[in-house]
Coordinates of C-alpha atoms in Angstrom, one line a residue:
M13 CA 5.6 -27.5 5.4
R14 CA 7.3 -30.9 6.1
R15 CA 9.0 -31.5 9.4
R16 CA 12.2 -33.3 9.1
L17 CA 14.4 -34.7 11.9
I18 CA 18.2 -35.2 11.6
F19 CA 18.0 -38.8 12.7
S20 CA 15.9 -39.7 9.5
N21 CA 16.9 -36.9 7.0
L22 CA 19.6 -38.7 5.2
A23 CA 18.1 -42.2 5.0
I24 CA 18.1 -42.3 1.2
E25 CA 21.5 -40.7 0.7
G26 CA 23.1 -43.3 3.2
N27 CA 23.8 -40.6 5.9
I28 CA 26.0 -38.4 3.8
E29 CA 27.7 -35.7 5.5
Y30 CA 29.3 -32.4 4.0
I31 CA 32.9 -32.5 3.0
Q32 CA 34.6 -29.1 3.7
Q33 CA 36.7 -27.5 1.1
K34 CA 38.7 -25.2 3.4
N35 CA 37.4 -24.7 6.9
E36 CA 33.8 -23.4 6.3
F37 CA 32.2 -26.3 8.3
D38 CA 34.6 -26.0 11.2
Y39 CA 34.0 -22.0 11.1
L40 CA 30.4 -22.2 11.1
K41 CA 30.4 -24.9 13.9
A42 CA 32.8 -22.6 16.0
L43 CA 30.6 -19.6 15.2
I44 CA 27.4 -21.3 16.6
N45 CA 29.4 -22.6 19.8
S46 CA 30.8 -19.3 20.4
L47 CA 27.5 -17.2 20.6
G48 CA 25.6 -17.3 23.6
K49 CA 22.1 -18.8 24.1
G50 CA 18.8 -17.1 24.2
R51 CA 19.4 -15.6 20.5
C52 CA 18.5 -16.4 17.1
I53 CA 21.6 -16.8 14.8
G54 CA 21.4 -15.9 11.0
I55 CA 23.9 -17.6 8.4
L56 CA 23.4 -16.7 4.8
L57 CA 25.1 -19.1 2.4
H58 CA 25.6 -18.3 -1.3
G59 CA 27.1 -19.6 -4.4
P60 CA 26.3 -21.5 -7.6
P61 CA 23.8 -24.4 -7.6
G62 CA 25.0 -27.9 -6.7
T63 CA 27.9 -26.7 -4.3
G64 CA 26.5 -28.4 -1.3
K65 CA 25.0 -25.3 0.6
T66 CA 21.8 -27.3 1.9
L67 CA 24.2 -30.3 2.8
L68 CA 26.4 -28.1 4.7
A69 CA 23.2 -26.6 6.5
T70 CA 22.1 -30.1 7.2
S71 CA 25.2 -31.6 8.3
L72 CA 25.7 -28.6 10.8
A73 CA 22.2 -29.8 12.5
K74 CA 23.5 -33.3 12.5
H75 CA 26.7 -32.3 14.2
F76 CA 24.8 -30.4 17.0
N77 CA 22.3 -33.4 17.1
S78 CA 19.5 -31.0 16.3
K79 CA 16.1 -31.4 14.7
Y80 CA 15.8 -29.1 11.6
Y81 CA 13.1 -27.7 9.3
I82 CA 13.5 -27.1 5.7
I83 CA 11.6 -24.4 3.8
D84 CA 11.8 -24.1 0.0
G85 CA 11.7 -20.5 -1.0
S86 CA 9.0 -19.7 -3.4
P87 CA 7.1 -16.6 -4.3
D88 CA 3.9 -18.3 -3.6
L89 CA 5.1 -18.9 -0.1
D90 CA 2.6 -17.1 2.3
R91 CA 3.5 -15.8 5.6
R92 CA 0.8 -18.3 7.4
D93 CA 2.9 -21.2 5.5
I94 CA 5.8 -20.4 7.7
E95 CA 4.1 -19.2 10.9
G96 CA 1.0 -21.3 11.0
N97 CA -2.5 -21.0 10.4
W98 CA -6.0 -22.1 11.6
E99 CA -7.6 -25.2 10.0
L100 CA -10.8 -27.0 10.3
F101 CA -10.6 -30.3 12.0
N102 CA -13.6 -32.6 12.9
G103 CA -15.9 -29.6 13.0
E104 CA -13.6 -27.6 15.3
T105 CA -10.9 -25.0 14.4
R106 CA -7.4 -25.5 15.6
F107 CA -4.0 -23.7 15.1
N108 CA -1.7 -25.6 12.8
H109 CA 1.8 -24.5 13.8
G110 CA 4.3 -23.7 10.8
P111 CA 8.1 -24.5 10.7
L112 CA 8.9 -21.3 12.6
T113 CA 6.8 -21.8 15.6
R114 CA 7.7 -25.7 15.7
A115 CA 11.4 -24.8 15.6
I116 CA 11.1 -22.1 18.5
E117 CA 9.3 -24.9 20.4
D118 CA 11.9 -27.4 19.6
A119 CA 14.6 -25.1 20.5
N120 CA 13.0 -24.4 23.8
N121 CA 12.7 -27.9 24.7
D122 CA 15.9 -29.3 23.2
G123 CA 18.4 -26.3 23.6
I124 CA 18.9 -26.0 19.9
C125 CA 17.0 -26.1 16.5
F126 CA 17.8 -25.3 12.8
I127 CA 15.7 -23.8 10.0
I128 CA 17.0 -24.0 6.7
I129 CA 15.5 -21.8 4.0
N130 CA 16.5 -22.9 0.3
E131 CA 16.6 -20.0 -2.2
I132 CA 15.6 -17.6 0.5
N133 CA 15.7 -14.7 -2.0
A134 CA 12.9 -16.4 -3.9
I135 CA 10.5 -15.4 -0.9
R136 CA 8.3 -12.3 -1.4
E137 CA 9.7 -9.2 0.4
S138 CA 6.4 -9.0 2.3
E139 CA 6.9 -12.4 3.7
Q140 CA 10.5 -11.7 4.5
I141 CA 9.2 -9.4 7.3
S142 CA 8.1 -12.3 9.4
L143 CA 11.6 -13.4 10.0
N144 CA 12.9 -9.8 10.8
S145 CA 11.8 -9.8 14.6
L146 CA 13.0 -13.6 14.9
L147 CA 16.7 -12.7 13.8
S148 CA 16.9 -9.5 15.6
E149 CA 14.8 -10.0 18.7
S150 CA 14.4 -13.7 19.0
H151 CA 10.6 -13.9 18.9
I152 CA 7.7 -13.7 16.2
N153 CA 4.3 -12.1 16.3
L154 CA 1.8 -14.4 14.9
I155 CA -0.6 -12.4 12.7
S156 CA -3.1 -15.5 12.5
K157 CA -3.3 -15.5 16.4
G158 CA -3.8 -11.7 17.0
F159 CA -0.1 -10.9 17.0
E160 CA 0.6 -13.3 20.0
K161 CA 4.4 -13.4 20.7
Y162 CA 6.2 -16.5 20.3
S163 CA 9.7 -16.2 22.0
L164 CA 12.8 -18.1 22.3
K165 CA 14.0 -18.9 25.7
E166 CA 17.0 -17.6 27.2
T167 CA 18.6 -21.0 27.4
S168 CA 18.0 -22.0 23.8
K169 CA 19.4 -21.2 20.2
L170 CA 17.8 -21.1 17.1
I171 CA 19.7 -21.3 13.7
I172 CA 18.4 -19.9 10.6
I173 CA 20.4 -20.7 7.3
G174 CA 19.5 -19.2 4.3
T175 CA 20.8 -20.5 0.9
M176 CA 20.8 -18.6 -2.3
N177 CA 22.3 -18.1 -5.7
K178 CA 23.1 -14.3 -6.1
G179 CA 23.5 -14.7 -9.8
V180 CA 20.1 -16.1 -10.5
I181 CA 17.7 -13.5 -12.2
G182 CA 14.0 -13.2 -11.9
I183 CA 13.5 -13.8 -8.2
N184 CA 13.1 -11.3 -5.3
K185 CA 15.9 -9.2 -3.9
L186 CA 16.6 -9.7 -0.2
Q187 CA 15.5 -6.4 1.7
E188 CA 18.7 -4.7 2.9
A189 CA 17.1 -4.6 6.5
F190 CA 16.6 -8.4 6.1
E191 CA 19.8 -9.5 4.7
D192 CA 21.6 -7.2 7.5
R193 CA 20.0 -9.3 10.2
F194 CA 22.2 -12.3 9.0
L195 CA 25.3 -12.4 10.9
V196 CA 27.8 -14.0 8.4
C197 CA 27.5 -14.5 4.5
P198 CA 30.0 -17.2 3.7
E199 CA 30.4 -17.9 -0.3
I200 CA 30.4 -21.7 -1.2
T201 CA 32.0 -22.2 -4.4
Y202 CA 33.0 -25.2 -6.7
P203 CA 35.8 -27.1 -5.1
T204 CA 39.5 -27.6 -6.4
K205 CA 39.8 -30.6 -8.8
Q206 CA 41.3 -32.7 -6.2
K207 CA 38.7 -31.9 -3.6
E208 CA 35.8 -32.5 -5.9
I209 CA 37.4 -35.9 -6.8
E210 CA 37.6 -36.7 -3.2
I211 CA 34.1 -35.6 -2.6
A212 CA 32.8 -38.0 -5.6
V213 CA 34.8 -41.0 -4.2
K214 CA 33.9 -40.5 -0.5
L215 CA 30.0 -39.8 -1.1
T216 CA 29.6 -42.6 -3.9
G217 CA 32.2 -45.0 -3.3
C218 CA 33.4 -45.0 -6.9
K219 CA 36.7 -45.7 -8.1
E220 CA 39.3 -42.7 -8.1
K221 CA 39.9 -43.0 -11.8
V222 CA 36.0 -42.9 -12.5
A223 CA 35.9 -39.7 -10.4
E224 CA 38.8 -38.0 -12.0
T225 CA 37.5 -38.9 -15.3
V226 CA 34.1 -37.1 -14.6
V227 CA 35.5 -34.3 -12.8
D228 CA 37.9 -33.5 -15.6
A229 CA 35.0 -33.4 -18.2
A230 CA 32.7 -31.5 -15.7
R231 CA 35.4 -28.7 -15.2
Q232 CA 35.7 -28.4 -19.1
I233 CA 31.9 -28.2 -19.6
R234 CA 31.9 -25.7 -16.5
K235 CA 34.5 -23.5 -18.1
Q236 CA 32.3 -23.5 -21.4
A237 CA 29.4 -22.2 -19.3
I238 CA 31.1 -19.7 -17.1
K239 CA 33.7 -18.1 -19.3
D240 CA 32.5 -18.7 -23.0
F241 CA 28.8 -18.7 -22.3
S242 CA 28.2 -21.5 -25.1
I243 CA 26.5 -23.7 -22.6
T244 CA 23.7 -22.2 -20.2
K245 CA 23.6 -24.8 -17.3
I246 CA 26.7 -25.5 -15.3
F247 CA 27.9 -29.0 -14.4
S248 CA 27.7 -28.8 -10.7
T249 CA 29.5 -30.8 -8.0
R250 CA 25.9 -32.4 -7.2
L251 CA 25.6 -33.5 -10.8
I252 CA 29.2 -35.1 -10.6
V253 CA 28.1 -37.0 -7.4
N254 CA 24.9 -38.2 -8.9
F255 CA 26.5 -39.4 -12.2
C256 CA 29.4 -41.1 -10.4
L257 CA 26.8 -43.0 -8.1
I258 CA 24.6 -44.1 -10.9
V259 CA 27.3 -45.4 -13.2
S260 CA 29.1 -47.2 -10.4
K261 CA 25.7 -49.0 -9.5
M262 CA 24.4 -49.7 -12.9
S263 CA 25.9 -52.2 -15.7
S264 CA 28.4 -50.3 -17.8
N265 CA 26.2 -51.6 -20.7
Y266 CA 23.9 -48.8 -20.0
L267 CA 26.7 -46.3 -19.7
R268 CA 25.9 -44.4 -23.0
Y269 CA 22.3 -43.9 -21.8
N270 CA 23.5 -42.5 -18.6
I271 CA 25.8 -40.1 -20.3
E272 CA 22.9 -38.9 -22.6
N273 CA 20.3 -38.7 -19.9
I274 CA 22.2 -37.5 -16.9
I275 CA 24.7 -34.9 -18.6
I276 CA 24.0 -34.1 -22.2
N277 CA 20.1 -33.9 -22.0
K278 CA 20.1 -32.4 -18.5
L279 CA 22.7 -29.6 -19.3
G280 CA 21.9 -28.8 -23.0
E281 CA 19.2 -26.2 -23.4
N282 CA 19.0 -26.9 -27.1
Q283 CA 20.6 -29.0 -29.9
E284 CA 23.6 -26.8 -30.3
E285 CA 24.5 -26.9 -26.7
K286 CA 23.9 -30.6 -26.6
K287 CA 26.3 -30.9 -29.6
S288 CA 28.9 -28.8 -27.7
I289 CA 28.6 -31.0 -24.6
A290 CA 28.8 -34.1 -26.5
M291 CA 31.9 -33.0 -28.5
I292 CA 33.7 -32.2 -25.4
L293 CA 33.0 -35.6 -23.9
D294 CA 34.0 -37.4 -27.3
G295 CA 37.4 -35.3 -27.3
K296 CA 38.2 -36.5 -24.0
L297 CA 37.3 -40.2 -24.7
F298 CA 34.8 -39.9 -22.0
E299 CA 32.7 -43.0 -22.6
D300 CA 35.9 -45.3 -23.5
N301 CA 37.8 -44.2 -20.4
L302 CA 34.9 -44.7 -18.2
R303 CA 34.2 -48.2 -19.7
K304 CA 37.9 -49.1 -18.9
Y305 CA 37.8 -47.8 -15.3
L306 CA 34.3 -49.3 -14.6
N307 CA 35.7 -52.8 -15.2
P308 CA 32.8 -54.7 -16.8
Q309 CA 34.5 -58.0 -15.9
A310 CA 33.4 -57.4 -12.4
E311 CA 29.8 -57.8 -13.6
I312 CA 30.2 -61.5 -14.5
G313 CA 29.5 -62.5 -10.6
L314 CA 26.2 -60.6 -10.9
G315 CA 25.1 -62.9 -13.8
I316 CA 26.0 -60.3 -16.6
K317 CA 28.6 -61.8 -19.1
G318 CA 29.6 -58.5 -20.5
N319 CA 28.5 -56.7 -23.8
Q320 CA 28.2 -60.1 -25.8
D321 CA 25.3 -61.2 -23.9
A322 CA 23.9 -57.9 -22.8
P323 CA 20.7 -56.6 -24.3
R324 CA 21.5 -54.3 -27.3
A325 CA 19.9 -50.9 -27.7
P326 CA 17.0 -51.0 -30.4
E327 CA 18.2 -50.4 -33.9
A328 CA 16.4 -47.0 -34.2
K329 CA 18.3 -45.6 -31.0
I330 CA 21.6 -46.9 -32.4
V331 CA 20.9 -45.2 -35.7
N332 CA 19.8 -41.9 -34.1
N333 CA 22.7 -41.8 -31.7
F334 CA 25.2 -42.2 -34.4
R335 CA 23.4 -39.9 -36.8
S336 CA 23.8 -37.1 -34.0
K337 CA 27.5 -38.2 -33.7
V338 CA 28.0 -37.7 -37.5
E339 CA 26.3 -34.4 -37.3
M340 CA 28.5 -33.3 -34.5
Y341 CA 31.6 -34.3 -36.4
V342 CA 30.5 -32.4 -39.5
F343 CA 29.8 -29.5 -37.1
E344 CA 33.3 -29.8 -35.6
L345 CA 35.3 -29.8 -38.8
E346 CA 33.1 -27.2 -40.3
N347 CA 33.9 -27.1 -43.9
A348 CA 36.9 -29.4 -43.6
N349 CA 37.1 -32.0 -46.6
Y350 CA 36.1 -35.2 -45.3
K351 CA 34.2 -36.5 -48.7
N352 CA 35.6 -37.8 -51.9
K353 CA 34.6 -36.3 -55.1
N354 CA 32.0 -39.0 -55.7
G355 CA 30.4 -38.0 -52.2
S356 CA 31.7 -41.0 -50.4
L357 CA 33.2 -40.7 -47.0
M358 CA 37.1 -40.6 -46.8
W359 CA 38.7 -43.2 -44.5
K360 CA 39.8 -40.3 -42.2
F361 CA 36.0 -40.1 -41.1
F362 CA 36.0 -43.8 -39.9
D363 CA 39.4 -43.4 -38.3
W364 CA 38.3 -40.3 -36.4
F365 CA 35.3 -42.2 -35.0
W366 CA 37.7 -45.1 -34.2
Q367 CA 39.8 -42.9 -32.1
H368 CA 37.3 -40.6 -30.6
D369 CA 33.8 -42.4 -30.3
R370 CA 34.8 -46.1 -31.0
T371 CA 31.5 -47.5 -29.1
A372 CA 29.1 -45.5 -31.4
L373 CA 30.8 -46.6 -34.6
K374 CA 31.2 -50.2 -33.7
D375 CA 27.3 -50.4 -32.5
Y376 CA 26.3 -48.8 -35.8
I377 CA 28.6 -51.0 -37.9
Q378 CA 27.2 -54.1 -36.2
L379 CA 23.9 -53.3 -37.8
T380 CA 25.4 -54.5 -41.1
E381 CA 24.8 -58.2 -40.1
K382 CA 21.2 -57.9 -41.1
M383 CA 22.5 -57.4 -44.5
G384 CA 24.7 -60.4 -44.4
Y385 CA 27.9 -58.5 -45.1
H386 CA 29.5 -60.2 -42.1
E387 CA 29.1 -63.8 -43.6
V388 CA 30.8 -62.6 -46.9
Y389 CA 33.5 -61.3 -44.9
N390 CA 33.8 -64.4 -42.8
E391 CA 33.8 -66.7 -45.9
S392 CA 36.3 -64.4 -48.2
T393 CA 38.9 -63.6 -45.3
G394 CA 38.5 -66.7 -43.0
N395 CA 38.3 -64.1 -40.2
K396 CA 35.5 -63.3 -37.8
H397 CA 33.9 -59.7 -37.9
L398 CA 33.7 -59.9 -34.1
H399 CA 36.2 -59.9 -31.3
N400 CA 35.0 -60.4 -27.6
G401 CA 31.5 -59.6 -29.0
E402 CA 32.7 -56.3 -30.7
I403 CA 33.2 -55.2 -34.4
T404 CA 36.8 -55.3 -35.4
L405 CA 38.8 -52.6 -37.3
S406 CA 39.5 -55.0 -39.9
Y407 CA 36.0 -55.7 -40.9
I408 CA 35.2 -52.0 -41.1
K409 CA 38.2 -51.7 -43.5
W410 CA 37.0 -54.6 -45.5
L411 CA 33.4 -52.9 -45.7
Y412 CA 35.3 -49.7 -47.0
R413 CA 36.9 -51.6 -49.7
D414 CA 35.7 -51.2 -53.5
K415 CA 35.3 -47.6 -53.1
N416 CA 33.0 -48.2 -50.2
K417 CA 29.9 -48.9 -52.4
D418 CA 28.1 -51.4 -50.1
L419 CA 29.0 -49.2 -46.9
M420 CA 27.7 -46.0 -48.5
D421 CA 24.5 -47.7 -49.5
F422 CA 24.0 -48.9 -46.1
M423 CA 24.8 -45.6 -44.4
R424 CA 22.6 -43.7 -46.9
R425 CA 19.6 -46.1 -47.5
I426 CA 19.2 -49.0 -45.1
C427 CA 20.3 -47.3 -41.8
P428 CA 20.6 -43.7 -42.9
V429 CA 22.9 -41.3 -41.2
L430 CA 24.4 -39.3 -44.0
N431 CA 22.7 -36.6 -46.0

């Protein structure tokens, strides 16, 4: 087990603290203050993943200026892992104290200490027993040391906070006697929309419009997961925070990759789920709105001159990305008519992408440069095919001319995205 001190536990996250939704932090703080010393206080936090249960626990420890130990619940966890065990060191045996005995010692020395057990219902029932006497009688009997008693002093407090997701299947059930020893069992749910926006802004420093855009999409995907069951994983508050943090720190040139890698690939269990998630994002103009709010012009001072000079994605990735978008388009329309009798695409196909996924369409159409189509366009019309480094709608309309023969040849044979 790894010992973690409150003064160093949040170094990576920038000393992040829990932002309460209602008054759950104040309530638990008052509970801990109101109960007398010389006892162990059990708190059982339950709710879906990514709602900040562990952060709430560590923030409470920080408030009390306390050391704390984190135990990650697992069916493989042995009683000796949490109580302590004998080990051979330099030819001698010595007792290596586990997080429970260390926490009791720290509580006795400092007046208070916290133990945080993540996924507490993943611990085997036989190992839960080692916590029973601690929760009810403020001591443990170490099996490895001949049932030696390790007790909490009358001047100390030990806070045990367990976290769990009651809806998870395939892990151990808490023993009734064990669960009954926890004094309170607060439910930590997903925040309201405005609270979730506030959390994302405060924890990541992103713009409010960026947070609002991400939260709107997350709540829609969450609805599909919770109510319609068409998506297996839930877009958690933790994922909102992680996504807002990354897209606010990285160049917006990598926005699409972040959307794919942080949201679509992470939440989609299979291709159908990935398509559903991508369709929700496309329907909300997710990428286009984020690009607008992230303000790429601000990157000039960092030596990045915008999309025109930024490294473009490899051709194969652009083609594969647009092919998946076309498949989703067909899937969304189901059997709606979007092809002409000769098999070529109707203009409404390109108009839909211009309205809903303009960036993917522009990146794909820009690959026509290798065929020299843009040079013919420039010569015949006197216009440029790019504006601010991006493909123009006029150029796409020009490619669509003459029954879109050249365009269909490009889309079927040269950079194939059509069946």
